[in-house]
Amino acid sequence: MSIKQRLAKLNPRQQEAVCYIDGPCLVLAGAGSGKTSVITTKIAYLVQECGMSARRIAAVTFTNKAAREMKERVGQMLKGKEGHGLTVSTFHTLGLNIIRAELKALGYKPGFSLFDPEDAKALLRDLMNKDAQVDADQINQVQHQISEWKNDLIQPGQALSHAADENEQYAARVFEAYVRHLKAYNAVDFDDLILLPVVLLRDDPEALARWRRKIHYMLVDEYQDTNVSQYQLVKLLMDERATFTVVGDDDQSIYAWRGARPENLVTLGEDFPRLQVIKLEQNYRSTGTILRAANTLIANNPHVYEKSLWSEMGQGAAIRVVVNRHEEAEAERVASEILTRRIKESASWRDFAVLYRGNFQARLLELKLQHYQIPYKLSGGTSFFSRNEIKDAMAYLRLLINPADDNAFLRIVNVPRREVGPGTLEKLANYATERGISLFAACHELGLEQQLPARAVERLGRFTHFIDGVRQRMDQGDAIAAIRGMMHEMDYEAWLYQNASAPTIAEKRMANVWILIDQLEKSMQADPEESTASEDTETDTVEAAISRLVLRDILEQQAEEDDTDRVQLLTMHASKGLEFPHVYLMGLEEELLPHRNAIEAGTVEEERRLAYVGITRARRTLTLTLARQRKAFGELMDCAPSRFLDELPPDDLEWEGQPDREDPDKKQARGKDAIAGLRSLLG
């Protein structure tokens, strides 16, 4: 299909958004208004109609899933060499690419390590335990504060002056040590992936010129979710040419707790006075009734840019508000109704989604769905490879096949505990940097004795000798037996029991490690032909198997966005970007939605946006449920209906379970309907 044919399929506003290339452009895209089509078609338009090289275009978004979807759609439009060199990635991947290209300017060695939040937490725990015994909450608090400072481009030296109280002053001191240790380890954390490129481009005119020559046009998806550092990255790259398109919706900004700044939409207009604003208001997802409810609700929030969603999908059914005696009755009602509606409407299980404000609301519902044998998928479960015990085991495996993997070394040198402190590791890292070698190799050098006390050298030597011994046994014979032996020899199981809150948890974690090693063995047996030469060692085969194992996990996680026929259970935050024919929004009560914390902090506007996101997930029917009583701290507490119910258009609501608002004829009709539904079930 040619670009002209693709444009003809878009509505007039979408066409305008695609074809406007003369300056900065903000596409204000309402829920379900086809924003991904606009971004992908615009990339093709820039290449095929405007003659721009794909390698000069960068499109960024926030999740791997969104980037993957965008890449696939663009791939269908740009064939062969046309799309060569195009960047479609997350913000963090773009930042990582800049860091990799600018290692020397940033003062890092090749092969730098990326600390994920768990790695960073382990380092903070070591640093904070120097002062006193700290609990998990304190570590999380300091980690969150450091992340906020980095996102706001506040450096360790400035953090102390920004500290509002004693806790923040303490966090600022930890921040300084944390950054120093990361640098010594030749490592960066997740927030650094944006912070470091911004600081580099801001302070190094030559680097800025290089990247401005590379990227001539930028497209940013979900712009309302950008934080200070992400906004600055876009601004620095685009300031000169002002050739960019950002797509966003201030009404769907629900991540302030993660640093998102919807006010970046306002700042954009101030920084780029020629900004062209194009509104996408036609919705291709929901009925008129659902959109009217969403528009009426969100109109209670202040707006810089007004917009109103509309649809050609017809008015559709009224929005039902179901009042229940208590939370158990609410869960029972939702589960039993999904069961009967599926049969009555010849629907699939996957057509139904249940959304809620907090994960705890799913517990009762899961029990009810299991009782009715309704298949469901609970979003937000822990991936196998993100479990701590699996990350430990994988780090051991990575170090066995590549002793130069500094990140793996740092993760496990003290797991189980070997009394190797952060001070020792900092000195080791500085020595390795001076010598231009890995941390593992540095432990073998005689020169290390000049830098560290004899006891520290002896402990590091014991660890590397242990790993060398396992590597030798792997090369000499049965690699899997050597790996199992390693786990027993270092008594990893005892370490798990020491650090688990209950013996059953430690037992499950150890079982996960054996599952990983079993999978590794199966992977080696399944693909022996992948060994490239007959003289390959067992270690080479294990390396290939480990790579396959990680890849398989990634592919399985992608397959988790699968098509299996199950009812979807997820939080409103997790539902953003998704849509379902039939949606149940649970817990429309004060102190739940809006949440009590938001009421106390005066951030009800964000909660209203969250309710708006929930409502606009529904395509055909929407049911809002609430309970008169809910259990808290072991006793039943009275609940008040959410203020958001009073902000919805009353004529579009059909109440059930509240006599003063209920239509008696409709109640009678529902009773007959329920009996007919039961008959069809029994029949």
CSV table of N, CA, C and O in Angstrom, one decimal, residues 499-581:
chain,number,residue,atom,x,y,z
A,499,ASN,N,17.9,-15.7,55.1
A,499,ASN,CA,17.3,-14.4,54.6
A,499,ASN,C,15.9,-14.4,54.3
A,499,ASN,O,15.3,-13.4,53.9
A,500,ALA,N,15.2,-15.5,54.5
A,500,ALA,CA,13.8,-15.6,54.1
A,500,ALA,C,12.9,-15.4,55.4
A,500,ALA,O,13.4,-15.6,56.5
A,501,SER,N,11.7,-14.8,55.2
A,501,SER,CA,10.8,-14.6,56.3
A,501,SER,C,10.2,-15.8,56.8
A,501,SER,O,9.7,-15.8,58.0
A,502,ALA,N,10.2,-16.9,56.0
A,502,ALA,CA,9.7,-18.2,56.5
A,502,ALA,C,10.4,-19.3,55.8
A,502,ALA,O,10.8,-19.2,54.6
A,503,PRO,N,10.5,-20.5,56.5
A,503,PRO,CA,11.2,-21.6,55.9
A,503,PRO,C,10.6,-22.1,54.5
A,503,PRO,O,11.3,-22.5,53.6
A,504,THR,N,9.2,-22.0,54.4
A,504,THR,CA,8.6,-22.4,53.2
A,504,THR,C,9.0,-21.6,52.0
A,504,THR,O,9.1,-22.0,50.9
A,505,ILE,N,9.2,-20.3,52.3
A,505,ILE,CA,9.6,-19.3,51.2
A,505,ILE,C,11.0,-19.7,50.7
A,505,ILE,O,11.3,-19.8,49.5
A,506,ALA,N,11.9,-20.0,51.7
A,506,ALA,CA,13.3,-20.4,51.3
A,506,ALA,C,13.3,-21.7,50.5
A,506,ALA,O,14.0,-21.9,49.5
A,507,GLU,N,12.4,-22.6,50.9
A,507,GLU,CA,12.2,-23.9,50.2
A,507,GLU,C,11.8,-23.7,48.7
A,507,GLU,O,12.4,-24.3,47.8
A,508,LYS,N,10.8,-22.8,48.5
A,508,LYS,CA,10.3,-22.5,47.2
A,508,LYS,C,11.4,-21.9,46.3
A,508,LYS,O,11.6,-22.1,45.2
A,509,ARG,N,12.2,-21.0,47.0
A,509,ARG,CA,13.3,-20.3,46.2
A,509,ARG,C,14.4,-21.2,45.8
A,509,ARG,O,14.9,-21.1,44.7
A,510,MET,N,14.7,-22.2,46.7
A,510,MET,CA,15.7,-23.1,46.3
A,510,MET,C,15.2,-24.0,45.2
A,510,MET,O,15.9,-24.4,44.2
A,511,ALA,N,13.9,-24.4,45.3
A,511,ALA,CA,13.3,-25.2,44.2
A,511,ALA,C,13.4,-24.5,42.9
A,511,ALA,O,13.6,-25.1,41.8
A,512,ASN,N,13.2,-23.1,42.9
A,512,ASN,CA,13.3,-22.4,41.6
A,512,ASN,C,14.7,-22.5,41.0
A,512,ASN,O,14.9,-22.6,39.8
A,513,VAL,N,15.7,-22.5,41.9
A,513,VAL,CA,17.1,-22.6,41.4
A,513,VAL,C,17.3,-23.9,40.7
A,513,VAL,O,17.9,-24.0,39.7
A,514,TRP,N,16.8,-25.0,41.4
A,514,TRP,CA,17.0,-26.3,40.7
A,514,TRP,C,16.2,-26.4,39.4
A,514,TRP,O,16.6,-27.1,38.5
A,515,ILE,N,15.0,-25.7,39.4
A,515,ILE,CA,14.2,-25.7,38.1
A,515,ILE,C,15.1,-25.0,37.0
A,515,ILE,O,15.2,-25.5,35.9
A,516,LEU,N,15.8,-23.9,37.4
A,516,LEU,CA,16.6,-23.2,36.4
A,516,LEU,C,17.7,-24.2,35.9
A,516,LEU,O,18.0,-24.3,34.7
A,517,ILE,N,18.4,-24.9,36.8
A,517,ILE,CA,19.5,-25.8,36.4
A,517,ILE,C,18.9,-26.9,35.6
A,517,ILE,O,19.6,-27.4,34.6
A,518,ASP,N,17.8,-27.5,35.9
A,518,ASP,CA,17.1,-28.5,35.1
A,518,ASP,C,16.8,-28.0,33.7
A,518,ASP,O,17.1,-28.7,32.7
A,519,GLN,N,16.3,-26.8,33.6
A,519,GLN,CA,16.0,-26.2,32.3
A,519,GLN,C,17.3,-26.0,31.5
A,519,GLN,O,17.3,-26.2,30.3
A,520,LEU,N,18.4,-25.7,32.2
A,520,LEU,CA,19.7,-25.5,31.5
A,520,LEU,C,20.1,-26.8,30.9
A,520,LEU,O,20.6,-26.9,29.8
A,521,GLU,N,20.0,-27.9,31.7
A,521,GLU,CA,20.4,-29.2,31.3
A,521,GLU,C,19.5,-29.7,30.0
A,521,GLU,O,20.0,-30.2,29.0
A,522,LYS,N,18.2,-29.4,30.1
A,522,LYS,CA,17.3,-29.8,29.0
A,522,LYS,C,17.7,-29.0,27.8
A,522,LYS,O,17.7,-29.5,26.6
A,523,SER,N,18.0,-27.7,27.9
A,523,SER,CA,18.4,-26.9,26.8
A,523,SER,C,19.7,-27.4,26.1
A,523,SER,O,19.8,-27.4,24.9
A,524,MET,N,20.6,-27.9,26.9
A,524,MET,CA,21.9,-28.5,26.4
A,524,MET,C,21.6,-29.8,25.6
A,524,MET,O,22.1,-30.0,24.5
A,525,GLN,N,20.7,-30.6,26.1
A,525,GLN,CA,20.3,-31.8,25.5
A,525,GLN,C,19.5,-31.6,24.2
A,525,GLN,O,19.6,-32.4,23.3
A,526,ALA,N,18.7,-30.6,24.3
A,526,ALA,CA,17.7,-30.4,23.1
A,526,ALA,C,18.4,-29.9,21.9
A,526,ALA,O,18.0,-30.3,20.8
A,527,ASP,N,19.5,-29.2,22.0
A,527,ASP,CA,20.2,-28.6,20.8
A,527,ASP,C,21.7,-28.9,20.8
A,527,ASP,O,22.5,-28.0,20.6
A,528,PRO,N,22.1,-30.2,20.9
A,528,PRO,CA,23.5,-30.4,20.8
A,528,PRO,C,24.1,-30.1,19.5
A,528,PRO,O,25.3,-29.7,19.4
A,529,GLU,N,23.3,-30.1,18.4
A,529,GLU,CA,23.8,-29.7,17.1
A,529,GLU,C,24.2,-28.3,16.9
A,529,GLU,O,24.9,-27.9,16.0
A,530,GLU,N,23.8,-27.4,17.9
A,530,GLU,CA,24.1,-26.0,17.8
A,530,GLU,C,25.6,-25.8,18.1
A,530,GLU,O,26.1,-24.7,18.0
A,531,SER,N,26.3,-26.8,18.7
A,531,SER,CA,27.7,-26.6,19.0
A,531,SER,C,28.4,-26.5,17.6
A,531,SER,O,28.3,-27.3,16.7
A,532,THR,N,29.2,-25.4,17.5
A,532,THR,CA,29.7,-25.1,16.1
A,532,THR,C,30.9,-26.0,15.7
A,532,THR,O,31.2,-26.1,14.6
A,533,ALA,N,31.6,-26.6,16.7
A,533,ALA,CA,32.8,-27.4,16.3
A,533,ALA,C,32.9,-28.5,17.3
A,533,ALA,O,32.6,-28.4,18.5
A,534,SER,N,33.5,-29.6,16.9
A,534,SER,CA,33.6,-30.8,17.7
A,534,SER,C,34.5,-30.5,19.0
A,534,SER,O,34.3,-31.2,20.0
A,535,GLU,N,35.4,-29.6,18.8
A,535,GLU,CA,36.3,-29.4,20.0
A,535,GLU,C,35.8,-28.4,21.0
A,535,GLU,O,36.4,-28.0,22.0
A,536,ASP,N,34.5,-28.0,20.8
A,536,ASP,CA,33.9,-27.1,21.8
A,536,ASP,C,33.9,-27.7,23.2
A,536,ASP,O,33.6,-28.9,23.3
A,537,THR,N,34.2,-26.9,24.2
A,537,THR,CA,34.2,-27.5,25.6
A,537,THR,C,32.7,-27.5,26.1
A,537,THR,O,31.9,-26.8,25.5
A,538,GLU,N,32.6,-28.2,27.2
A,538,GLU,CA,31.2,-28.2,27.9
A,538,GLU,C,30.9,-26.7,28.2
A,538,GLU,O,29.7,-26.4,28.1
A,539,THR,N,31.9,-25.9,28.6
A,539,THR,CA,31.6,-24.5,29.0
A,539,THR,C,31.0,-23.8,27.8
A,539,THR,O,30.0,-23.0,28.0
A,540,ASP,N,31.5,-24.0,26.6
A,540,ASP,CA,31.0,-23.3,25.4
A,540,ASP,C,29.5,-23.7,25.2
A,540,ASP,O,28.6,-22.9,24.9
A,541,THR,N,29.2,-25.0,25.4
A,541,THR,CA,27.8,-25.5,25.2
A,541,THR,C,26.9,-24.9,26.3
A,541,THR,O,25.8,-24.6,26.0
A,542,VAL,N,27.4,-24.8,27.5
A,542,VAL,CA,26.6,-24.2,28.6
A,542,VAL,C,26.4,-22.7,28.2
A,542,VAL,O,25.3,-22.2,28.4
A,543,GLU,N,27.4,-22.0,27.7
A,543,GLU,CA,27.2,-20.6,27.4
A,543,GLU,C,26.1,-20.5,26.3
A,543,GLU,O,25.2,-19.6,26.5
A,544,ALA,N,26.1,-21.3,25.3
A,544,ALA,CA,25.0,-21.3,24.3
A,544,ALA,C,23.6,-21.6,25.0
A,544,ALA,O,22.6,-20.9,24.7
A,545,ALA,N,23.6,-22.5,25.9
A,545,ALA,CA,22.4,-22.9,26.5
A,545,ALA,C,21.9,-21.8,27.4
A,545,ALA,O,20.6,-21.5,27.5
A,546,ILE,N,22.8,-21.1,28.1
A,546,ILE,CA,22.3,-20.0,29.0
A,546,ILE,C,21.7,-18.9,28.1
A,546,ILE,O,20.7,-18.3,28.5
A,547,SER,N,22.4,-18.6,27.0
A,547,SER,CA,21.9,-17.5,26.1
A,547,SER,C,20.5,-17.9,25.6
A,547,SER,O,19.6,-17.1,25.6
A,548,ARG,N,20.3,-19.2,25.3
A,548,ARG,CA,19.0,-19.6,24.8
A,548,ARG,C,17.9,-19.5,25.9
A,548,ARG,O,16.8,-19.2,25.7
A,549,LEU,N,18.3,-19.9,27.1
A,549,LEU,CA,17.4,-19.8,28.3
A,549,LEU,C,16.9,-18.4,28.5
A,549,LEU,O,15.7,-18.2,28.7
A,550,VAL,N,17.8,-17.5,28.5
A,550,VAL,CA,17.4,-16.1,28.7
A,550,VAL,C,16.5,-15.6,27.5
A,550,VAL,O,15.4,-15.0,27.8
A,551,LEU,N,16.9,-16.0,26.3
A,551,LEU,CA,16.0,-15.6,25.2
A,551,LEU,C,14.7,-16.2,25.3
A,551,LEU,O,13.6,-15.6,25.0
A,552,ARG,N,14.6,-17.5,25.7
A,552,ARG,CA,13.3,-18.2,25.8
A,552,ARG,C,12.4,-17.5,26.8
A,552,ARG,O,11.3,-17.3,26.6
A,553,ASP,N,13.1,-17.0,27.9
A,553,ASP,CA,12.3,-16.3,28.9
A,553,ASP,C,11.7,-15.0,28.4
A,553,ASP,O,10.6,-14.7,28.6
A,554,ILE,N,12.5,-14.3,27.6
A,554,ILE,CA,12.0,-13.1,27.0
A,554,ILE,C,10.9,-13.3,26.1
A,554,ILE,O,9.9,-12.6,26.1
A,555,LEU,N,11.0,-14.4,25.3
A,555,LEU,CA,10.0,-14.7,24.3
A,555,LEU,C,8.7,-15.2,25.0
A,555,LEU,O,7.6,-14.8,24.6
A,556,GLU,N,8.9,-15.9,26.1
A,556,GLU,CA,7.7,-16.4,26.9
A,556,GLU,C,7.0,-15.2,27.5
A,556,GLU,O,5.8,-15.1,27.6
A,557,GLN,N,7.8,-14.2,28.0
A,557,GLN,CA,7.2,-13.0,28.6
A,557,GLN,C,6.4,-12.3,27.5
A,557,GLN,O,5.3,-11.7,27.8
A,558,GLN,N,6.9,-12.2,26.3
A,558,GLN,CA,6.2,-11.6,25.2
A,558,GLN,C,4.9,-12.4,24.9
A,558,GLN,O,3.9,-11.8,24.7
A,559,ALA,N,5.0,-13.7,25.0
A,559,ALA,CA,3.9,-14.5,24.7
A,559,ALA,C,2.9,-14.4,25.8
A,559,ALA,O,1.7,-14.7,25.6
A,560,GLU,N,3.3,-13.9,27.0
A,560,GLU,CA,2.4,-13.6,28.1
A,560,GLU,C,1.3,-12.6,27.7
A,560,GLU,O,0.3,-12.5,28.3
A,561,GLU,N,1.7,-11.7,26.7
A,561,GLU,CA,0.6,-10.8,26.2
A,561,GLU,C,-0.2,-11.6,25.3
A,561,GLU,O,-0.3,-11.3,24.1
A,562,ASP,N,-0.6,-12.8,25.7
A,562,ASP,CA,-1.1,-13.8,24.8
A,562,ASP,C,-2.5,-13.7,24.5
A,562,ASP,O,-3.2,-12.8,25.0
A,563,ASP,N,-3.0,-14.6,23.7
A,563,ASP,CA,-4.3,-14.7,23.2
A,563,ASP,C,-5.2,-15.7,24.0
A,563,ASP,O,-6.3,-15.9,23.5
A,564,THR,N,-4.6,-16.3,25.0
A,564,THR,CA,-5.4,-17.4,25.6
A,564,THR,C,-6.7,-16.8,26.1
A,564,THR,O,-6.7,-15.7,26.6
A,565,ASP,N,-7.7,-17.6,26.1
A,565,ASP,CA,-9.1,-17.1,26.4
A,565,ASP,C,-9.3,-17.1,27.9
A,565,ASP,O,-9.7,-18.0,28.6
A,566,ARG,N,-8.9,-15.9,28.5
A,566,ARG,CA,-9.1,-15.7,30.0
A,566,ARG,C,-9.6,-14.4,30.3
A,566,ARG,O,-9.3,-13.4,29.6
A,567,VAL,N,-10.3,-14.3,31.4
A,567,VAL,CA,-10.8,-12.9,31.9
A,567,VAL,C,-9.5,-12.2,32.4
A,567,VAL,O,-8.6,-12.8,33.0
A,568,GLN,N,-9.4,-10.9,32.1
A,568,GLN,CA,-8.2,-10.1,32.4
A,568,GLN,C,-8.5,-9.4,33.7
A,568,GLN,O,-9.5,-8.6,33.9
A,569,LEU,N,-7.6,-9.5,34.7
A,569,LEU,CA,-7.7,-8.8,36.0
A,569,LEU,C,-6.4,-7.9,36.0
A,569,LEU,O,-5.3,-8.4,36.0
A,570,LEU,N,-6.6,-6.6,36.2
A,570,LEU,CA,-5.5,-5.7,36.3
A,570,LEU,C,-5.8,-4.4,36.9
A,570,LEU,O,-7.0,-4.0,37.0
A,571,THR,N,-4.8,-3.7,37.4
A,571,THR,CA,-5.0,-2.4,38.0
A,571,THR,C,-5.3,-1.4,36.9
A,571,THR,O,-5.0,-1.6,35.8
A,572,MET,N,-5.9,-0.2,37.3
A,572,MET,CA,-6.2,0.8,36.3
A,572,MET,C,-4.9,1.4,35.7
A,572,MET,O,-4.8,1.7,34.6
A,573,HIS,N,-3.8,1.4,36.6
A,573,HIS,CA,-2.5,1.9,36.0
A,573,HIS,C,-2.1,1.0,34.9
A,573,HIS,O,-1.6,1.4,33.9
A,574,ALA,N,-2.2,-0.4,35.2
A,574,ALA,CA,-1.7,-1.3,34.2
A,574,ALA,C,-2.6,-1.4,33.0
A,574,ALA,O,-2.2,-2.0,31.9
A,575,SER,N,-3.8,-0.9,33.0
A,575,SER,CA,-4.8,-1.0,31.9
A,575,SER,C,-4.5,0.0,30.8
A,575,SER,O,-5.1,-0.1,29.7
A,576,LYS,N,-3.7,1.0,31.1
A,576,LYS,CA,-3.5,2.1,30.1
A,576,LYS,C,-3.0,1.5,28.8
A,576,LYS,O,-2.1,0.7,28.8
A,577,GLY,N,-3.6,2.0,27.7
A,577,GLY,CA,-3.2,1.5,26.4
A,577,GLY,C,-3.9,0.2,25.9
A,577,GLY,O,-3.8,-0.2,24.8
A,578,LEU,N,-4.8,-0.3,26.8
A,578,LEU,CA,-5.5,-1.6,26.5
A,578,LEU,C,-7.0,-1.2,26.3
A,578,LEU,O,-7.4,-0.2,26.6
A,579,GLU,N,-7.7,-2.2,25.7
A,579,GLU,CA,-9.2,-2.0,25.5
A,579,GLU,C,-9.9,-3.3,25.5
A,579,GLU,O,-9.3,-4.4,25.2
A,580,PHE,N,-11.1,-3.4,26.0
A,580,PHE,CA,-11.9,-4.6,26.2
A,580,PHE,C,-13.3,-4.4,25.9
A,580,PHE,O,-13.9,-3.3,26.2
A,581,PRO,N,-14.0,-5.3,25.3
A,581,PRO,CA,-15.5,-5.1,25.0
A,581,PRO,C,-16.3,-4.8,26.3
A,581,PRO,O,-17.1,-4.0,26.3
